[in-house]
Amino acid sequence: DSAYQFTKAALAAGHEIPRVFFYQDGVLNATKLMDPQADDRHITRQWSTLGTENNLEFIVCVAAAKRRGIVEDVTA
């Protein structure tokens, strides 16, 4: 939450942020399996919207993601 709020505030203040790097538990923001309860915030969706609106590139640490069971779904 703090990284999201910081990024949002920095962009609102006119700073340029070309990309965000997710590391350690931050990689959980990259999973499409997130499905919080209706009364809880959906941080993954918030990041996605912020990225789309501001043309941000998101990079995820592969090692941290694999440690948490997040793998890229690649079909041939």
PDB file of C-alpha atoms in Angstrom:
ATOM      1  CA  ASP A   1       0.000   0.000   0.000  1.00  0.00           C
ATOM      2  CA  SER A   2       2.742   2.477   0.889  1.00  0.00           C
ATOM      3  CA  ALA A   3       4.571   1.954  -2.425  1.00  0.00           C
ATOM      4  CA  TYR A   4       1.313   2.423  -4.336  1.00  0.00           C
ATOM      5  CA  GLN A   5       0.443   5.608  -2.423  1.00  0.00           C
ATOM      6  CA  PHE A   6       3.980   6.952  -2.885  1.00  0.00           C
ATOM      7  CA  THR A   7       3.935   6.264  -6.632  1.00  0.00           C
ATOM      8  CA  LYS A   8       0.494   7.811  -7.018  1.00  0.00           C
ATOM      9  CA  ALA A   9       1.539  10.946  -5.080  1.00  0.00           C
ATOM     10  CA  ALA A  10       4.800  11.298  -7.009  1.00  0.00           C
ATOM     11  CA  LEU A  11       2.958  11.113 -10.325  1.00  0.00           C
ATOM     12  CA  ALA A  12       0.349  13.618  -9.123  1.00  0.00           C
ATOM     13  CA  ALA A  13       3.177  15.985  -8.168  1.00  0.00           C
ATOM     14  CA  GLY A  14       4.496  15.834 -11.720  1.00  0.00           C
ATOM     15  CA  HIS A  15       7.367  13.395 -11.278  1.00  0.00           C
ATOM     16  CA  GLU A  16       8.135  10.960 -14.073  1.00  0.00           C
ATOM     17  CA  ILE A  17       8.190   7.282 -13.127  1.00  0.00           C
ATOM     18  CA  PRO A  18       8.913   5.026 -16.101  1.00  0.00           C
ATOM     19  CA  ARG A  19       8.783   1.725 -14.216  1.00  0.00           C
ATOM     20  CA  VAL A  20       8.142   0.075 -10.865  1.00  0.00           C
ATOM     21  CA  PHE A  21      10.179  -2.905  -9.633  1.00  0.00           C
ATOM     22  CA  PHE A  22       8.377  -5.367  -7.373  1.00  0.00           C
ATOM     23  CA  TYR A  23      10.582  -7.301  -4.942  1.00  0.00           C
ATOM     24  CA  GLN A  24      10.044  -9.654  -1.980  1.00  0.00           C
ATOM     25  CA  ASP A  25       6.335  -9.666  -0.972  1.00  0.00           C
ATOM     26  CA  GLY A  26       5.737  -6.852  -3.463  1.00  0.00           C
ATOM     27  CA  VAL A  27       5.677  -9.485  -6.210  1.00  0.00           C
ATOM     28  CA  LEU A  28       2.256 -10.524  -4.923  1.00  0.00           C
ATOM     29  CA  ASN A  29       0.958  -7.414  -6.713  1.00  0.00           C
ATOM     30  CA  ALA A  30       1.653  -9.180 -10.018  1.00  0.00           C
ATOM     31  CA  THR A  31      -0.605 -12.182  -9.600  1.00  0.00           C
ATOM     32  CA  LYS A  32      -3.924 -12.304 -11.406  1.00  0.00           C
ATOM     33  CA  LEU A  33      -5.160 -14.775  -8.806  1.00  0.00           C
ATOM     34  CA  MET A  34      -5.819 -12.010  -6.280  1.00  0.00           C
ATOM     35  CA  ASP A  35      -9.517 -11.975  -5.386  1.00  0.00           C
ATOM     36  CA  PRO A  36     -10.135  -9.939  -2.219  1.00  0.00           C
ATOM     37  CA  GLN A  37     -13.525  -9.677  -0.541  1.00  0.00           C
ATOM     38  CA  ALA A  38     -15.871  -7.003  -1.846  1.00  0.00           C
ATOM     39  CA  ASP A  39     -15.298  -4.750   1.185  1.00  0.00           C
ATOM     40  CA  ASP A  40     -11.483  -4.886   0.869  1.00  0.00           C
ATOM     41  CA  ARG A  41      -9.288  -2.875  -1.481  1.00  0.00           C
ATOM     42  CA  HIS A  42      -8.028  -4.605  -4.643  1.00  0.00           C
ATOM     43  CA  ILE A  43      -4.403  -3.466  -4.687  1.00  0.00           C
ATOM     44  CA  THR A  44      -3.568  -5.480  -7.801  1.00  0.00           C
ATOM     45  CA  ARG A  45      -6.340  -3.758  -9.730  1.00  0.00           C
ATOM     46  CA  GLN A  46      -5.235  -0.389  -8.336  1.00  0.00           C
ATOM     47  CA  TRP A  47      -1.676  -0.949  -9.582  1.00  0.00           C
ATOM     48  CA  SER A  48      -2.976  -2.086 -12.954  1.00  0.00           C
ATOM     49  CA  THR A  49      -5.151   1.002 -13.349  1.00  0.00           C
ATOM     50  CA  LEU A  50      -2.338   3.320 -12.247  1.00  0.00           C
ATOM     51  CA  GLY A  51       0.015   1.654 -14.719  1.00  0.00           C
ATOM     52  CA  THR A  52      -2.409   1.914 -17.607  1.00  0.00           C
ATOM     53  CA  GLU A  53      -3.282   5.544 -16.890  1.00  0.00           C
ATOM     54  CA  ASN A  54       0.375   6.580 -16.563  1.00  0.00           C
ATOM     55  CA  ASN A  55       2.081   4.232 -19.028  1.00  0.00           C
ATOM     56  CA  LEU A  56       4.131   2.561 -16.286  1.00  0.00           C
ATOM     57  CA  GLU A  57       6.192  -0.553 -16.856  1.00  0.00           C
ATOM     58  CA  PHE A  58       6.030  -3.121 -14.060  1.00  0.00           C
ATOM     59  CA  ILE A  59       8.976  -5.434 -13.457  1.00  0.00           C
ATOM     60  CA  VAL A  60       8.810  -8.384 -11.074  1.00  0.00           C
ATOM     61  CA  CYS A  61      11.814 -10.046  -9.450  1.00  0.00           C
ATOM     62  CA  VAL A  62      11.700 -13.562 -10.868  1.00  0.00           C
ATOM     63  CA  ALA A  63      13.456 -15.178  -7.906  1.00  0.00           C
ATOM     64  CA  ALA A  64      11.133 -13.525  -5.365  1.00  0.00           C
ATOM     65  CA  ALA A  65       8.087 -14.481  -7.434  1.00  0.00           C
ATOM     66  CA  LYS A  66       9.146 -18.126  -7.729  1.00  0.00           C
ATOM     67  CA  ARG A  67       9.759 -18.315  -3.980  1.00  0.00           C
ATOM     68  CA  ARG A  68       6.128 -17.293  -3.503  1.00  0.00           C
ATOM     69  CA  GLY A  69       4.717 -19.690  -6.087  1.00  0.00           C
ATOM     70  CA  ILE A  70       4.131 -17.097  -8.784  1.00  0.00           C
ATOM     71  CA  VAL A  71       5.205 -18.376 -12.180  1.00  0.00           C
ATOM     72  CA  GLU A  72       4.583 -17.123 -15.674  1.00  0.00           C
ATOM     73  CA  ASP A  73       1.871 -19.040 -17.502  1.00  0.00           C
ATOM     74  CA  VAL A  74       3.313 -19.718 -20.946  1.00  0.00           C
ATOM     75  CA  THR A  75       1.423 -21.776 -23.495  1.00  0.00           C
ATOM     76  CA  ALA A  76       2.873 -22.742 -26.853  1.00  0.00           C
TER      77      ALA A  76
END
